[in-house]
mmCIF file of C-alpha atoms in Angstrom:
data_model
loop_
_atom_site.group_PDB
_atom_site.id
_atom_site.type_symbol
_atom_site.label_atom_id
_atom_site.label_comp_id
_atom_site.label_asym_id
_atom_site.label_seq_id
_atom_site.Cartn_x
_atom_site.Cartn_y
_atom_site.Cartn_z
ATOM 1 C CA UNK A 56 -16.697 -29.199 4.665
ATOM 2 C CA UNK A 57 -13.009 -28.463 4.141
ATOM 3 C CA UNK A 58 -11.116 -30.457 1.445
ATOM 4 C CA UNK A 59 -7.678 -31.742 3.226
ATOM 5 C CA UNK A 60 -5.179 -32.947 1.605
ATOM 6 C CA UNK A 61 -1.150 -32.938 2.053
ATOM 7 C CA UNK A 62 2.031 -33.319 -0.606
ATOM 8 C CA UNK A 63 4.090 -35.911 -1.942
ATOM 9 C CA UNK A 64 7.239 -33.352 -2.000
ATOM 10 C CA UNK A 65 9.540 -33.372 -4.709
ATOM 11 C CA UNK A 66 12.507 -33.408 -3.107
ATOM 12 C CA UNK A 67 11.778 -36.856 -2.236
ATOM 13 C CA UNK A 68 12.899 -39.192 -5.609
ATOM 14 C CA UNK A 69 10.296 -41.039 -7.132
ATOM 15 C CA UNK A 70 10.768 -44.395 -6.256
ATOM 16 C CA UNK A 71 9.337 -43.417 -2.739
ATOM 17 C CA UNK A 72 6.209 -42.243 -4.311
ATOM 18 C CA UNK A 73 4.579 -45.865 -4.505
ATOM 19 C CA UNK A 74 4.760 -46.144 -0.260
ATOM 20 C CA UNK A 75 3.718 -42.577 0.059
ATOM 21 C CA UNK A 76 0.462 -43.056 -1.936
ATOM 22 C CA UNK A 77 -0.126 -46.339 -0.544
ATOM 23 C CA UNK A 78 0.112 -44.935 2.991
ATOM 24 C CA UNK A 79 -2.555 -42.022 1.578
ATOM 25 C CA UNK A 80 -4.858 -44.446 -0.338
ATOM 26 C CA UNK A 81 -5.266 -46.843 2.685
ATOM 27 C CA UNK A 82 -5.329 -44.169 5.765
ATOM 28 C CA UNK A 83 -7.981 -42.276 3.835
ATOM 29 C CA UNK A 84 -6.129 -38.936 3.086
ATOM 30 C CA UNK A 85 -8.606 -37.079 0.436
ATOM 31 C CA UNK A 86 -6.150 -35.569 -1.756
ATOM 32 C CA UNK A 87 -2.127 -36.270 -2.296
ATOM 33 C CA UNK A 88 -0.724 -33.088 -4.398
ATOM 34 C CA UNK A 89 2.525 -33.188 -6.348
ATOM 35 C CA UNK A 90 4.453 -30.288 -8.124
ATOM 36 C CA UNK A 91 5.815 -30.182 -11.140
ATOM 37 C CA UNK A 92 9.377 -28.211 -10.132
ATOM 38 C CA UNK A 93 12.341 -27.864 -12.332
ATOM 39 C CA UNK A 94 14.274 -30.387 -12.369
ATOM 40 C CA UNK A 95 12.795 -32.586 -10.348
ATOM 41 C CA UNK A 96 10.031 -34.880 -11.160
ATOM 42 C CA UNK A 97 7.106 -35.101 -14.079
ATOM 43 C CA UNK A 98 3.687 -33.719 -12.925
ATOM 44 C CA UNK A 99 2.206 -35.795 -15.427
ATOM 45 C CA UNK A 100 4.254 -38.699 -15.034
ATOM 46 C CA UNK A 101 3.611 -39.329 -11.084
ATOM 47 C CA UNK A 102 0.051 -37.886 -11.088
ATOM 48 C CA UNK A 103 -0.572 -41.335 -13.411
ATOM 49 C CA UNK A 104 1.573 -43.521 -11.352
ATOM 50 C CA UNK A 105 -0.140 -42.475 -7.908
ATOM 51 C CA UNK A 106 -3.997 -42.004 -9.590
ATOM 52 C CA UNK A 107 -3.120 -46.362 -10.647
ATOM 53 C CA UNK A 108 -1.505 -47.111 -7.811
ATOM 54 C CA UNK A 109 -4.724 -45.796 -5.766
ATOM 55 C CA UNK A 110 -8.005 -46.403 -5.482
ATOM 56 C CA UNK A 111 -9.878 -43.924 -4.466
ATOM 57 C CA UNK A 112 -7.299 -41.732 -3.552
ATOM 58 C CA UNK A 113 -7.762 -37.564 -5.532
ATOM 59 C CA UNK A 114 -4.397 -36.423 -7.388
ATOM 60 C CA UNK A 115 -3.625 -33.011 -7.928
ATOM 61 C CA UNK A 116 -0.902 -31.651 -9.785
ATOM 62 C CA UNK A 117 -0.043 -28.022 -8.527
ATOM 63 C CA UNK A 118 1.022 -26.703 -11.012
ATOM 64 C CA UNK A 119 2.296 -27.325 -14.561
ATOM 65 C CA UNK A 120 4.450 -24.561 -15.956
ATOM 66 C CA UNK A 121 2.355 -23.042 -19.026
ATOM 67 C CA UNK A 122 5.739 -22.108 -21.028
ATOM 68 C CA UNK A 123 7.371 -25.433 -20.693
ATOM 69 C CA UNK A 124 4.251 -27.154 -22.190
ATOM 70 C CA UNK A 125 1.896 -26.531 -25.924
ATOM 71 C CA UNK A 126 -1.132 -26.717 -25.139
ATOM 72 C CA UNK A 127 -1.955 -29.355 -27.610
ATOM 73 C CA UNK A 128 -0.172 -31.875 -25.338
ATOM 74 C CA UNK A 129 -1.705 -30.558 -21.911
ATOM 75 C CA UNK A 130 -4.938 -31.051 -23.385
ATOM 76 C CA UNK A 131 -4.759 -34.777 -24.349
ATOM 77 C CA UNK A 132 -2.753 -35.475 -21.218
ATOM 78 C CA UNK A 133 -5.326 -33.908 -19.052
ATOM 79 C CA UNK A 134 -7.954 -35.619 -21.027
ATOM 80 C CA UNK A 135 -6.398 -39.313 -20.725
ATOM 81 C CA UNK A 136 -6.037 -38.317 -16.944
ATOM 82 C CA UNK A 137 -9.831 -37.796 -16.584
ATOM 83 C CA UNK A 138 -10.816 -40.628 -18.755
ATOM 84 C CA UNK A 139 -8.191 -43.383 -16.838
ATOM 85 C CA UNK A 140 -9.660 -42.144 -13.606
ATOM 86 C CA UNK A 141 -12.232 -40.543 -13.166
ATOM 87 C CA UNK A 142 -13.129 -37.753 -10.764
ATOM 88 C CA UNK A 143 -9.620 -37.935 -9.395
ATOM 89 C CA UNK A 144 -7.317 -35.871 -11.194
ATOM 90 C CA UNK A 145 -6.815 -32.378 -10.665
ATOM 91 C CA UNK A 146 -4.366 -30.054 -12.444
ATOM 92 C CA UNK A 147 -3.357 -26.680 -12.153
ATOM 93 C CA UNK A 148 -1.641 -24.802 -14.317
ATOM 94 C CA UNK A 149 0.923 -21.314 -14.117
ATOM 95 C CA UNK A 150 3.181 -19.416 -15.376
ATOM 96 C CA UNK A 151 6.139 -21.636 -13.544
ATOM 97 C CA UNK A 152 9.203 -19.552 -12.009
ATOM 98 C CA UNK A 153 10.424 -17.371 -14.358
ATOM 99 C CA UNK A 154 14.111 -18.125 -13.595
ATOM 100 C CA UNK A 155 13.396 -21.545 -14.350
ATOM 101 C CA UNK A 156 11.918 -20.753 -17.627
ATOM 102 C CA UNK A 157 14.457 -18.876 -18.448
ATOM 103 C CA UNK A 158 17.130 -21.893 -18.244
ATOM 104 C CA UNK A 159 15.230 -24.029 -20.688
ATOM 105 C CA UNK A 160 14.711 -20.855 -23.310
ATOM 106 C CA UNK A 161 10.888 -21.099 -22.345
ATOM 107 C CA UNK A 162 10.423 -17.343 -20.686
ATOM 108 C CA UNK A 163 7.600 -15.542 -22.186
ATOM 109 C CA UNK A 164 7.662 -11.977 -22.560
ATOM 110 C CA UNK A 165 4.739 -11.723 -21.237
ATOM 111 C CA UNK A 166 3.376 -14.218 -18.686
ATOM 112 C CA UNK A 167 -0.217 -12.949 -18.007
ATOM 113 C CA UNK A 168 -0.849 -13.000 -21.796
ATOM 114 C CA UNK A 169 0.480 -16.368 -22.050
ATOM 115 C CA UNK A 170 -1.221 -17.600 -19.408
ATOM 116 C CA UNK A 171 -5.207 -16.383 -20.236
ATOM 117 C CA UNK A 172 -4.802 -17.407 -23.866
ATOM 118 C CA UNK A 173 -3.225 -20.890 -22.794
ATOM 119 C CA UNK A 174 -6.124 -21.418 -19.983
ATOM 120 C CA UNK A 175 -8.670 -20.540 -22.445
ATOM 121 C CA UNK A 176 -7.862 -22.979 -25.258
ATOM 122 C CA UNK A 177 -6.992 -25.250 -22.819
ATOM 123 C CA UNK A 178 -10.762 -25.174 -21.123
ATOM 124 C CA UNK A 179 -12.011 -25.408 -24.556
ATOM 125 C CA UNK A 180 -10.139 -27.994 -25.799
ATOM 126 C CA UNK A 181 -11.174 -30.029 -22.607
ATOM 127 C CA UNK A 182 -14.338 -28.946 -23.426
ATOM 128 C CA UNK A 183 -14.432 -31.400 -26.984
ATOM 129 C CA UNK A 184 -14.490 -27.915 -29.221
ATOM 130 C CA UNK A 185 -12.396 -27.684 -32.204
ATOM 131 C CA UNK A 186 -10.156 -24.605 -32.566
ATOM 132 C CA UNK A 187 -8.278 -22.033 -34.766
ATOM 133 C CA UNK A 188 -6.739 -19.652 -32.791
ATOM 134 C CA UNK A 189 -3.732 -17.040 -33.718
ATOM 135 C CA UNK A 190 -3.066 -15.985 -30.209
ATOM 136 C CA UNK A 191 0.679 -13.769 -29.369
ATOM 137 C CA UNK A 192 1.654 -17.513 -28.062
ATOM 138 C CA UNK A 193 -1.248 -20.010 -28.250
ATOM 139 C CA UNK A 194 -1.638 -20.676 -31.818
ATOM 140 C CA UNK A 195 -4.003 -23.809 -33.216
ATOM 141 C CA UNK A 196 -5.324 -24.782 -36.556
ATOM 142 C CA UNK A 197 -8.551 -27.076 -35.882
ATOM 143 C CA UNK A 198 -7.439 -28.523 -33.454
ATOM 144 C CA UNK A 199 -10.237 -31.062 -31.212
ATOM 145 C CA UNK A 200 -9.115 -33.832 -29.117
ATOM 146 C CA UNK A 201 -10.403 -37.116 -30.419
ATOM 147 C CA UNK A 202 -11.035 -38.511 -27.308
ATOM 148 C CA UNK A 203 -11.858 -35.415 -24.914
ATOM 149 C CA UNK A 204 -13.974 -35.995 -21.267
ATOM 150 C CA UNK A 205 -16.860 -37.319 -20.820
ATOM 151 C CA UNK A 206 -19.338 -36.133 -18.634
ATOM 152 C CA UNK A 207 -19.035 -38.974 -16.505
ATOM 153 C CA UNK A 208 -14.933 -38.771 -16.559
ATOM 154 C CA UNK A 209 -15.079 -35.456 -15.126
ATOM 155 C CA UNK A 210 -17.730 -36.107 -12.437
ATOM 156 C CA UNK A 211 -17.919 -37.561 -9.424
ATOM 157 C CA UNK A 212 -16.179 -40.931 -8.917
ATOM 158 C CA UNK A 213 -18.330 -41.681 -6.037
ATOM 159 C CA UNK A 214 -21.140 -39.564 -5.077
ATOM 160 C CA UNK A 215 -20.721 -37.125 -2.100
ATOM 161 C CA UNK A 216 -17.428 -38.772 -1.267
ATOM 162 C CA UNK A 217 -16.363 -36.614 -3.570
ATOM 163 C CA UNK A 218 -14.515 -33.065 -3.106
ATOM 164 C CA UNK A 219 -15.656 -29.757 -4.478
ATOM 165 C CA UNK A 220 -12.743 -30.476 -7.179
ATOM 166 C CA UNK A 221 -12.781 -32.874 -9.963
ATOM 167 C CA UNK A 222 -12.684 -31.469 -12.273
ATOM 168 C CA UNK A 223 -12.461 -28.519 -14.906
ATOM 169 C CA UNK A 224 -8.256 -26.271 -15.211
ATOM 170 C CA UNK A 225 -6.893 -24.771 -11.976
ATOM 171 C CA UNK A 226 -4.357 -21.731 -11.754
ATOM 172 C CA UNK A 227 -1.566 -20.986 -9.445
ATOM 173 C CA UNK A 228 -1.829 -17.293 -8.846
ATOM 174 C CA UNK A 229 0.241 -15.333 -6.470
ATOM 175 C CA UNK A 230 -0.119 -11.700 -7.679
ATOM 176 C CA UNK A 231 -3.257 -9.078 -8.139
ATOM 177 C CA UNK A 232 -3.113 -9.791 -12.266
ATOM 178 C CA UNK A 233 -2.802 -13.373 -12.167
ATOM 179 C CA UNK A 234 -5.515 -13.662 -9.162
ATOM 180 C CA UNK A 235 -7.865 -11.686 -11.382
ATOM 181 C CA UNK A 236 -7.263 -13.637 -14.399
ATOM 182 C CA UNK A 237 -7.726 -17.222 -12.470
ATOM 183 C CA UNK A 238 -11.067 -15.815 -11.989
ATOM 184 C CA UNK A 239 -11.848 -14.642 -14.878
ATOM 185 C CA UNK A 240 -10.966 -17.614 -16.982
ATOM 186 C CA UNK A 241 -10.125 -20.345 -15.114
ATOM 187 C CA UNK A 242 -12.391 -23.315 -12.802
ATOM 188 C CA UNK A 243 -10.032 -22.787 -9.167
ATOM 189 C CA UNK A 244 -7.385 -20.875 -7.882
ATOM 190 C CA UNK A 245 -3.995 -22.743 -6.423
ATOM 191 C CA UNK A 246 -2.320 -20.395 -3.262
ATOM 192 C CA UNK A 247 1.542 -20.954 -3.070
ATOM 193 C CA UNK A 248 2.923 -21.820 0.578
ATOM 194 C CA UNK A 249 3.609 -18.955 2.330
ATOM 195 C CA UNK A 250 -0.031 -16.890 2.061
ATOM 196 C CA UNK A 251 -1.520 -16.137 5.881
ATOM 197 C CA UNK A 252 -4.833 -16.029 6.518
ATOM 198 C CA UNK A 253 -5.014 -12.289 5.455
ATOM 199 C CA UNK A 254 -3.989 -13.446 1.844
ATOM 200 C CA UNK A 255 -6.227 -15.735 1.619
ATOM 201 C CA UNK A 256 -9.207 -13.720 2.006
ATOM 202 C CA UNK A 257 -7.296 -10.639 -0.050
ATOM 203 C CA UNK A 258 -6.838 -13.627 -3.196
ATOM 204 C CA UNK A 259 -10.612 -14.343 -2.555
ATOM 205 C CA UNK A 260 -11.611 -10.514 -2.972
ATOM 206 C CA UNK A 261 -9.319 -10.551 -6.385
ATOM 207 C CA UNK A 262 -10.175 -13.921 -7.745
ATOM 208 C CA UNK A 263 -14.282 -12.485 -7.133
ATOM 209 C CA UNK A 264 -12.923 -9.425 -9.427
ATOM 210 C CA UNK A 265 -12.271 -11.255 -12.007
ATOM 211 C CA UNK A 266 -15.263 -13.621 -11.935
ATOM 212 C CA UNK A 267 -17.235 -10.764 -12.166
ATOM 213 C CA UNK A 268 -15.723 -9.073 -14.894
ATOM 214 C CA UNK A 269 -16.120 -11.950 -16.963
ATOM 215 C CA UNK A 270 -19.802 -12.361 -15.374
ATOM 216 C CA UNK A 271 -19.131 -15.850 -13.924
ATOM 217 C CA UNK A 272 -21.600 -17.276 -10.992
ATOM 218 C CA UNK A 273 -20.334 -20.722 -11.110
ATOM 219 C CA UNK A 274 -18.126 -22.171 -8.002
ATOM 220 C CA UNK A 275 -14.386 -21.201 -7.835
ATOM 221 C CA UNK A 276 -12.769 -23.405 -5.652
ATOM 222 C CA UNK A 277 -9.228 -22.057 -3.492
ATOM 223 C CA UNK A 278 -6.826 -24.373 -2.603
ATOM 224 C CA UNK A 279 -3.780 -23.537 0.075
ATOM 225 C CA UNK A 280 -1.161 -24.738 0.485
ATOM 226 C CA UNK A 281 0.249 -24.862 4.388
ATOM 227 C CA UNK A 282 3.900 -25.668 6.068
ATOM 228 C CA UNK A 283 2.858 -28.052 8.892
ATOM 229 C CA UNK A 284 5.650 -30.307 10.513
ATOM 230 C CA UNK A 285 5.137 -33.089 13.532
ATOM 231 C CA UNK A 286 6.835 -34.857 15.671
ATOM 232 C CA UNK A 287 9.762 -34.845 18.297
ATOM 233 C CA UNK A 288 11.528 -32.583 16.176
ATOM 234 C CA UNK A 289 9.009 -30.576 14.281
ATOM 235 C CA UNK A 290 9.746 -27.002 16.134
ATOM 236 C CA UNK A 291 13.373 -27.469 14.889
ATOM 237 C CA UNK A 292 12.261 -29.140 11.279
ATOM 238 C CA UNK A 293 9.955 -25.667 10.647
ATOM 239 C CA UNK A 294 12.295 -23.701 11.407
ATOM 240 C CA UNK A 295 14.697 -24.556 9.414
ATOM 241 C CA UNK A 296 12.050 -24.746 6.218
ATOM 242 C CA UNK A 297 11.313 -20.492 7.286
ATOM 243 C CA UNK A 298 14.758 -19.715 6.929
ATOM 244 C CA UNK A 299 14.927 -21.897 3.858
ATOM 245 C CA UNK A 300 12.012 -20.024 2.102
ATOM 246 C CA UNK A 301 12.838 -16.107 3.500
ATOM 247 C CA UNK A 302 10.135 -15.814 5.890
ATOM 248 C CA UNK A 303 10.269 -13.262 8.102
ATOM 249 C CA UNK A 304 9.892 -13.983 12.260
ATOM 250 C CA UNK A 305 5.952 -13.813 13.373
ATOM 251 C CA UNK A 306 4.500 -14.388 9.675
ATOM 252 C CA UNK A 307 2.167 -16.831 9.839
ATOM 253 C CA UNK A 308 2.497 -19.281 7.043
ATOM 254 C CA UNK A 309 3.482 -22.237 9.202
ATOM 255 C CA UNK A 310 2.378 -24.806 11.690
ATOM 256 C CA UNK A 311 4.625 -27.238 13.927
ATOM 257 C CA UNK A 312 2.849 -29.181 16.625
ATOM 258 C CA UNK A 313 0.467 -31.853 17.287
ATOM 259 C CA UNK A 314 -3.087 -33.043 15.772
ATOM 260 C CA UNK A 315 -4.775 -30.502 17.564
ATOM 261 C CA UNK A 316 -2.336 -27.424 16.744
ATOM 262 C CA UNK A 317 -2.416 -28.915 13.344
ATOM 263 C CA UNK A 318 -6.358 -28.758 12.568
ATOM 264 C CA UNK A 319 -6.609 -25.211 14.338
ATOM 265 C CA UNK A 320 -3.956 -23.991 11.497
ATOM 266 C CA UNK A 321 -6.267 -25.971 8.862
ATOM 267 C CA UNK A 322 -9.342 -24.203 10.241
ATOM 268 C CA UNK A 323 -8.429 -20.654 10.114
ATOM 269 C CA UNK A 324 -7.420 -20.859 6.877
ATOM 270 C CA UNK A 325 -10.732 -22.420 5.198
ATOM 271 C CA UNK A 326 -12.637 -20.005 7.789
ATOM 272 C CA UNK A 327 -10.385 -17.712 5.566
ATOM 273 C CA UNK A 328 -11.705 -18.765 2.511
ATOM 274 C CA UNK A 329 -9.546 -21.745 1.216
ATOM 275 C CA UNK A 330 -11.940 -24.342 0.232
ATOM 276 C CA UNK A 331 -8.896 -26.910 0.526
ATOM 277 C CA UNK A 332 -6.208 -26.873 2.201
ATOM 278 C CA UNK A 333 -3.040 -28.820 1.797
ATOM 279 C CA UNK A 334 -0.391 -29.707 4.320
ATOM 280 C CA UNK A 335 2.867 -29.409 2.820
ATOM 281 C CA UNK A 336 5.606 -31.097 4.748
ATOM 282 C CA UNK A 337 9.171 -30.336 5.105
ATOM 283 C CA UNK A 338 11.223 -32.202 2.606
ATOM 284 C CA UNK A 339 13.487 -33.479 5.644
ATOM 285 C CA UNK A 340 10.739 -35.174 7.369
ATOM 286 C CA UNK A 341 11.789 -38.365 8.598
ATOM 287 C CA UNK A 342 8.874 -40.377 7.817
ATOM 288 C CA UNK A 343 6.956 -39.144 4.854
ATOM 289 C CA UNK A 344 3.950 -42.192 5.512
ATOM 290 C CA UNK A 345 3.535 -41.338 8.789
ATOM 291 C CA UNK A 346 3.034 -37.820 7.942
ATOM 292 C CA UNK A 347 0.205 -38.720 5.385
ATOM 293 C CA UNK A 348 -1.226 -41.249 8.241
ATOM 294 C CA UNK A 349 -1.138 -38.590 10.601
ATOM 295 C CA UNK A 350 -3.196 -36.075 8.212
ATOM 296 C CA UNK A 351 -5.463 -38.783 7.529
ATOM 297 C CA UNK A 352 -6.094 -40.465 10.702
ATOM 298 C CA UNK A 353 -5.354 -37.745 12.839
ATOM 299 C CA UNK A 354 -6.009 -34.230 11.949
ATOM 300 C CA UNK A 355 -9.330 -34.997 9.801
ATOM 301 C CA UNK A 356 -11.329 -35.860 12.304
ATOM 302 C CA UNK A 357 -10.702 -32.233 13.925
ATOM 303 C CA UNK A 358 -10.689 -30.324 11.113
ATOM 304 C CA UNK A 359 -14.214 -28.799 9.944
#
């Protein structure tokens, strides 16, 4: 069954963040998402507020920019995460907008390498292993978490209510190289806003290059995210959010309508190949609640 979800944008400040998971937690929305996007709010910091202001509610953060981070501190961050609450965090991880980077001195030279060295350690250091690694940017002298996941902080929080994430490092990939490398070393694969139906399945058929390069069988999980707007005014609202993000008339990377429009959207793109997909709203939406209530209460029921 498709994993929905829907995000707590940034553009709205954080004090709002408290109603907007409440509204999730209690309308039964599986997963609220939040991005980590210069300069606007902590990934970290309201991934912990919303996983202990919920219940039972999943938290993903999508995604934390590798360069602005060591990996040292993304490990036992991650770690207290999964321990605090289990089987409801989930974090990806990427090379963050390279403008961005470059305002904070942060820009690697090159992101791929970063990014497969930082991934790697990361996974092992999540994994309780102790390391010494001289890496081009990843460097670690025995290095082990003391208090790493357990087995039973990474599982399953309750049974089969449980989504096909919770648990292991996610990447956001865009291009070919990055798409390769997410499956090659990483445990899911995060799709920007803005990738049709036709990227998804062309990110699958990369992400299963990798995978097999590095000979790995296991699950690798997609997650999408989708422009979706409802409402009087939603036409109008979506509209404005395309010419806001460059896309071009006719691409399809957006949805504006009712419940039923909605779920049709969310159904192509898992019969695509996005194992979840999350509803990403515009940041002007005038009732940011609603929205979650309306993904919850609404749209699940129709979505397969």
């Amino acid at each position: 069954m498709t994993t929905l979800g829907a995000v707590f944008v940034p553009q709205l400040p954080p004090e709002r963040l408290r109603a907007v998971v409440r509204a999730a937690d209690d309308s039964g929305l599986e997963e609220l998402w939040l991005w980590e996007d210069c300069f606007l709010e902590g990934g970290v910091a309201t991934a912990t507020a919303a996983l202990a202001w919920s219940q039972r509610l999943r938290v993903g953060v999508g995604l934390l920019p590798v360069p602005l981070r060591n990996v040292a501190l993304t490990g036992m961050e991650l770690a207290t995460l999964h321990r605090l609450f289990p089987g409801r965090a989930l974090v990806g991880v990427g090379h963050g907008v390279q403008d961005w980077m470059g305002q904070v001195g942060a820009r690697a030279e090159s992101p791929l390498t970063l990014l497969r060295e930082y991934v790697t350690a990361l996974r092992a250091l999540l994994a309780g292993e102790r390391l010494s690694v001289q890496g081009r940017y990843v460097r670690l002298d025995g290095v082990a978490l003391d208090w790493p996941p357990t087995e039973a902080s990474v599982g399953s929080q309750a049974g089969d209510q449980a989504g096909p994430l919770n648990t292991g490092v996610l990447v956001g990939a865009t291009g070919p190289k990055t798409l390769r490398l997410a499956g090659e070393v990483a445990d899911g694969t995060i799709l920007t806003g803005g990738t049709d139906v036709d990227g998804v399945r062309a990110a699958r058929r990369l992400i299963d290059e990798g995978r097999q390069a590095a000979g790995r069988d296991e699950p690798h999980p997609v997650v999408v995210y989708l422009h979706a707007a409802t409402g009087p005014d939603a036409v109008e609202r979506m509209a404005a959010e395309r010419v806001r993000w460059g896309y071009r008339d006719g691409q399809d990377v957006s949805v504006a309508g009712d419940a039923h429009a909605v779920a049709d959207a969310v159904n192509r793109w898992a019969d695509a190949g996005a194992d979840t997909v999350v509803l990403q709203p515009t940041p002007d939406d005038p009732d940011p609640e609603g929205f979650l209530r309306f993904v919850a209460e609404r749209v699940r029921p129709l979505v397969g």
